Short mmCIF file of C-alpha atoms in Angstrom, two decimals:
data_model
loop_
_atom_site.label_atom_id
_atom_site.label_comp_id
_atom_site.label_asym_id
_atom_site.label_seq_id
_atom_site.Cartn_x
_atom_site.Cartn_y
_atom_site.Cartn_z
CA ASP A 13 -0.02 0.29 -0.24
CA ALA A 14 1.30 3.31 -1.46
CA GLY A 15 2.11 6.35 1.12
CA VAL A 16 1.44 9.72 0.33
CA THR A 17 4.01 10.12 -2.96
CA GLN A 18 5.48 13.39 -4.32
CA SER A 19 6.68 15.43 -7.23
CA PRO A 20 9.27 16.27 -7.82
CA THR A 21 11.19 15.64 -5.19
CA HIS A 22 13.95 18.43 -5.59
CA LEU A 23 12.92 21.57 -7.95
CA ILE A 24 15.05 25.31 -8.91
CA LYS A 25 13.39 27.82 -10.08
CA THR A 26 14.37 30.99 -11.30
CA ARG A 27 12.73 34.30 -8.86
CA GLY A 28 9.31 35.00 -10.87
CA GLN A 29 8.51 32.13 -12.11
CA GLN A 30 6.14 29.75 -11.92
CA VAL A 31 6.31 25.95 -9.89
CA THR A 32 3.89 22.87 -10.10
CA LEU A 33 3.89 20.83 -7.15
CA ARG A 34 2.41 17.28 -6.74
CA CYS A 35 0.94 14.83 -4.92
CA SER A 36 -0.93 10.98 -5.04
CA PRO A 37 -2.62 10.76 -1.30
CA LYS A 38 -2.47 7.56 0.18
CA SER A 39 -4.98 5.12 -0.77
CA GLY A 40 -8.20 5.42 0.72
CA HIS A 41 -7.72 9.41 1.44
CA ASP A 42 -9.90 12.05 0.17
CA THR A 43 -8.37 14.44 1.85
CA VAL A 44 -5.01 16.64 0.67
CA SER A 45 -3.55 19.89 2.73
CA TRP A 46 -0.37 21.07 1.99
CA TYR A 47 2.45 22.00 4.01
CA GLN A 48 5.58 24.58 3.49
CA GLN A 49 8.55 24.49 5.87
CA ALA A 50 11.57 26.72 5.69
CA LEU A 51 14.42 25.60 7.41
CA GLY A 52 14.32 25.33 11.28
CA GLN A 53 11.04 25.73 11.60
CA GLY A 54 7.98 23.37 11.89
CA PRO A 55 5.28 22.99 8.88
CA GLN A 56 2.76 25.46 7.99
CA PHE A 57 -0.56 25.11 6.89
CA ILE A 58 -1.62 26.71 3.15
CA PHE A 59 -4.24 25.27 2.32
CA GLN A 60 -6.17 22.34 2.29
CA TYR A 61 -8.28 20.25 -0.47
CA TYR A 62 -11.25 17.67 0.22
CA GLU A 63 -14.41 16.87 -2.84
CA GLU A 64 -12.29 18.96 -5.05
CA GLU A 65 -12.89 22.49 -3.45
CA GLU A 66 -10.06 24.52 -0.51
CA ARG A 67 -11.09 24.06 2.22
CA GLN A 68 -9.40 25.62 4.95
CA ARG A 69 -6.29 28.23 4.27
CA GLY A 70 -3.36 29.41 6.11
CA ASN A 71 -1.95 32.85 5.74
CA PHE A 72 -0.40 32.54 2.46
CA PRO A 73 -0.59 34.69 -0.99
CA ASP A 74 -3.01 34.10 -3.53
CA ARG A 75 -0.11 33.05 -5.07
CA PHE A 76 -0.25 29.89 -3.80
CA SER A 77 -3.26 28.34 -5.28
CA GLY A 78 -4.21 24.18 -5.87
CA HIS A 79 -6.15 21.87 -7.14
CA GLN A 80 -7.75 18.62 -6.61
CA PHE A 81 -8.87 16.36 -9.13
CA PRO A 82 -11.68 13.31 -9.16
CA ASN A 83 -9.08 11.07 -7.72
CA TYR A 84 -8.40 12.45 -5.24
CA SER A 85 -4.41 13.42 -5.78
CA SER A 86 -3.38 16.78 -5.38
CA GLU A 87 -1.41 19.77 -7.06
CA LEU A 88 -0.05 22.87 -5.95
CA ASN A 89 1.15 25.87 -7.95
CA VAL A 90 2.84 29.19 -6.70
CA ASN A 91 3.11 32.01 -9.00
CA ALA A 92 6.08 34.75 -9.38
CA LEU A 93 8.17 33.18 -7.22
CA LEU A 94 10.33 34.87 -4.68
CA LEU A 95 13.66 34.07 -2.93
CA GLY A 96 11.45 33.44 0.63
CA ASP A 97 8.97 30.76 -1.48
CA SER A 98 12.45 28.45 -0.78
CA ALA A 99 11.08 25.50 0.91
CA LEU A 100 10.28 22.08 1.69
CA TYR A 101 6.67 21.78 1.04
CA LEU A 102 5.02 19.03 2.46
CA CYS A 103 1.59 16.61 1.02
CA ALA A 104 -0.15 15.39 4.45
CA SER A 105 -3.46 12.59 3.34
CA SER A 106 -6.15 12.11 5.65
CA ALA A 107 -9.46 10.72 5.33
CA GLY A 108 -12.56 13.34 6.03
CA THR A 109 -11.31 16.00 8.06
CA GLY A 110 -7.96 14.71 9.19
CA ILE A 111 -9.30 14.99 12.85
CA SER A 112 -7.21 11.84 13.49
CA GLY A 113 -3.99 12.97 12.34
CA ALA A 114 -2.17 13.28 9.38
CA PHE A 115 0.42 10.77 7.00
CA PHE A 116 2.85 12.90 5.15
CA GLY A 117 4.98 12.84 1.83
CA GLN A 118 8.20 13.00 1.52
CA GLY A 119 8.14 16.65 0.65
CA THR A 120 9.30 18.35 -2.61
CA ARG A 121 12.28 20.69 -1.61
CA LEU A 122 11.95 24.02 -3.33
CA THR A 123 14.77 26.39 -4.07
CA VAL A 124 14.40 29.90 -5.67
CA VAL A 125 17.09 31.46 -7.24
CA ALA B 26 -5.00 31.82 15.96
CA GLN B 27 -3.66 28.92 17.41
CA SER B 28 -0.06 28.80 18.40
CA VAL B 29 2.25 25.71 19.69
CA SER B 30 5.48 26.66 21.40
CA GLN B 31 7.91 23.85 22.27
CA HIS B 32 10.36 24.91 24.69
CA ASN B 33 14.01 22.93 24.11
CA HIS B 34 15.33 23.38 20.18
CA HIS B 35 18.11 20.25 20.74
CA VAL B 36 17.99 17.84 23.78
CA ILE B 37 20.82 15.22 23.99
CA LEU B 38 20.44 12.31 26.48
CA SER B 39 22.66 8.72 26.67
CA GLU B 40 20.88 5.75 26.17
CA ALA B 41 18.41 4.64 28.37
CA ALA B 42 18.03 8.40 30.10
CA SER B 43 14.28 9.18 30.52
CA LEU B 44 12.33 11.84 27.99
CA GLU B 45 10.68 14.94 28.62
CA LEU B 46 9.74 17.36 25.47
CA GLY B 47 7.50 20.26 26.39
CA CYS B 48 4.78 21.23 24.03
CA ASN B 49 2.72 24.54 25.31
CA TYR B 50 -0.47 25.78 22.79
CA SER B 51 -2.60 28.98 22.93
CA TYR B 52 -6.25 28.27 21.58
CA GLY B 53 -9.24 29.14 24.03
CA GLY B 54 -11.42 26.38 22.74
CA THR B 55 -11.18 22.24 22.36
CA VAL B 56 -8.42 20.76 20.42
CA ASN B 57 -6.82 18.04 19.41
CA LEU B 58 -2.90 17.13 19.99
CA PHE B 59 -0.74 15.22 18.26
CA TRP B 60 3.18 14.30 18.40
CA TYR B 61 4.90 13.66 14.91
CA VAL B 62 8.45 12.59 14.50
CA GLN B 63 10.77 12.42 11.47
CA TYR B 64 13.57 9.98 11.80
CA PRO B 65 16.69 11.02 9.46
CA GLY B 66 15.94 10.49 5.77
CA GLN B 67 12.31 9.51 7.08
CA HIS B 68 8.75 12.10 6.71
CA LEU B 69 7.88 13.04 8.96
CA GLN B 70 5.00 10.08 10.88
CA LEU B 71 1.93 10.74 13.54
CA LEU B 72 3.26 9.43 17.25
CA LEU B 73 0.45 9.82 18.92
CA LYS B 74 -3.07 11.43 19.47
CA TYR B 75 -5.44 13.36 21.68
CA PHE B 76 -8.66 13.98 21.10
CA SER B 77 -10.67 13.98 24.20
CA GLY B 78 -11.02 10.99 27.55
CA ASP B 79 -7.69 9.32 29.25
CA PRO B 80 -5.62 12.64 29.56
CA LEU B 81 -2.84 10.30 29.03
CA VAL B 82 -2.16 9.48 25.49
CA LYS B 83 0.40 6.24 24.64
CA GLY B 84 1.56 5.97 21.03
CA ILE B 85 4.22 3.79 19.41
CA LYS B 86 7.74 3.12 20.06
CA GLY B 87 6.75 3.50 24.02
CA PHE B 88 6.36 7.09 23.85
CA GLU B 89 2.75 8.77 26.15
CA ALA B 90 1.82 12.31 26.51
CA GLU B 91 -0.24 13.78 28.98
CA PHE B 92 -2.81 16.37 28.25
CA ILE B 93 -3.17 19.19 30.62
CA LYS B 94 -6.11 21.36 30.58
CA SER B 95 -5.29 24.50 32.93
CA LYS B 96 -1.56 24.42 31.71
CA PHE B 97 -2.62 24.32 27.76
CA SER B 98 0.45 21.37 27.41
CA PHE B 99 0.89 18.57 26.36
CA ASN B 100 4.62 17.16 26.81
CA LEU B 101 6.05 14.00 25.17
CA ARG B 102 7.69 11.37 27.95
CA LYS B 103 9.64 8.49 27.29
CA PRO B 104 10.68 6.48 29.86
CA SER B 105 14.60 4.93 28.87
CA VAL B 106 15.59 6.09 24.92
CA GLN B 107 17.26 4.56 22.77
CA TRP B 108 19.56 5.25 20.03
CA SER B 109 17.15 4.81 17.06
CA ASP B 110 14.91 7.30 19.05
CA THR B 111 17.15 10.31 17.49
CA ALA B 112 14.97 12.22 15.45
CA GLU B 113 13.20 15.51 14.97
CA TYR B 114 9.60 15.47 17.16
CA PHE B 115 6.51 18.17 16.21
CA CYS B 116 3.95 18.66 18.27
CA ALA B 117 0.56 20.11 16.61
CA VAL B 118 -2.51 20.89 17.56
CA ASN B 119 -5.76 21.69 15.63
CA ALA B 120 -9.15 22.79 16.99
CA ASN B 121 -12.52 20.70 16.77
CA THR B 122 -14.33 23.68 14.67
CA ASN B 123 -10.61 23.95 12.54
CA ALA B 124 -9.95 20.03 12.21
CA GLY B 125 -8.49 20.15 8.82
CA LYS B 126 -5.53 23.17 9.83
CA SER B 127 -2.85 21.71 12.21
CA THR B 128 -0.62 23.97 13.62
CA PHE B 129 3.48 22.96 14.60
CA GLY B 130 5.56 23.77 16.76
CA ASP B 131 9.12 24.36 15.34
CA GLY B 132 10.72 21.19 16.68
CA THR B 133 13.09 19.55 19.04
CA THR B 134 16.07 17.98 17.64
CA LEU B 135 16.36 15.11 19.87
CA THR B 136 20.14 13.11 19.96
CA VAL B 137 21.03 9.64 21.79
CA LYS B 138 24.40 8.47 22.42
CA PRO B 139 24.97 5.71 22.98
#
């Protein structure tokens, strides 16, 4: 049973570019949450998708957007990249509201130069 | 808004020593509390969780945590650590009214010396 898978594992982008990160949730999970983890900090909640809609959102600008597909997989898009967007981006999947905790992927390391 | 504070950034212990990692949260309503662990080179994994009932919860690998509502705390404990417990530990909270949005602390790195 595959856990949460994310792609790519590493990515280097130039300031101002756009990036798309992908996530496949654990089998049986229908909810996907995205987190940004800067070096030396804990994960910060970006947003959560359920039934193909954004259900919750953290304090991130509109440059951060997402999508969930009918098969529950999800994408995170970041436009107009800034140097400060360099971080590890984590995808977490859960069943329903996620009240029982979440399963995390290995993350995508994004470097903006 | 919710916030989580983990008191120690880095803890170094010898094998067989007892462990207690502090976690305090800020939120006035009903919360769900979690400890996650990240072993070197691996992804975040759920160690234990508290929703309601007995404030002393037991997780995997001999870890336990106690929820003290009056102190807004959820400290993680283990009576005797092993070298394999070397990892980063994160405390997280979400509110019953906002269950999908978890707020994490900045983590505590535990190094266990053999």
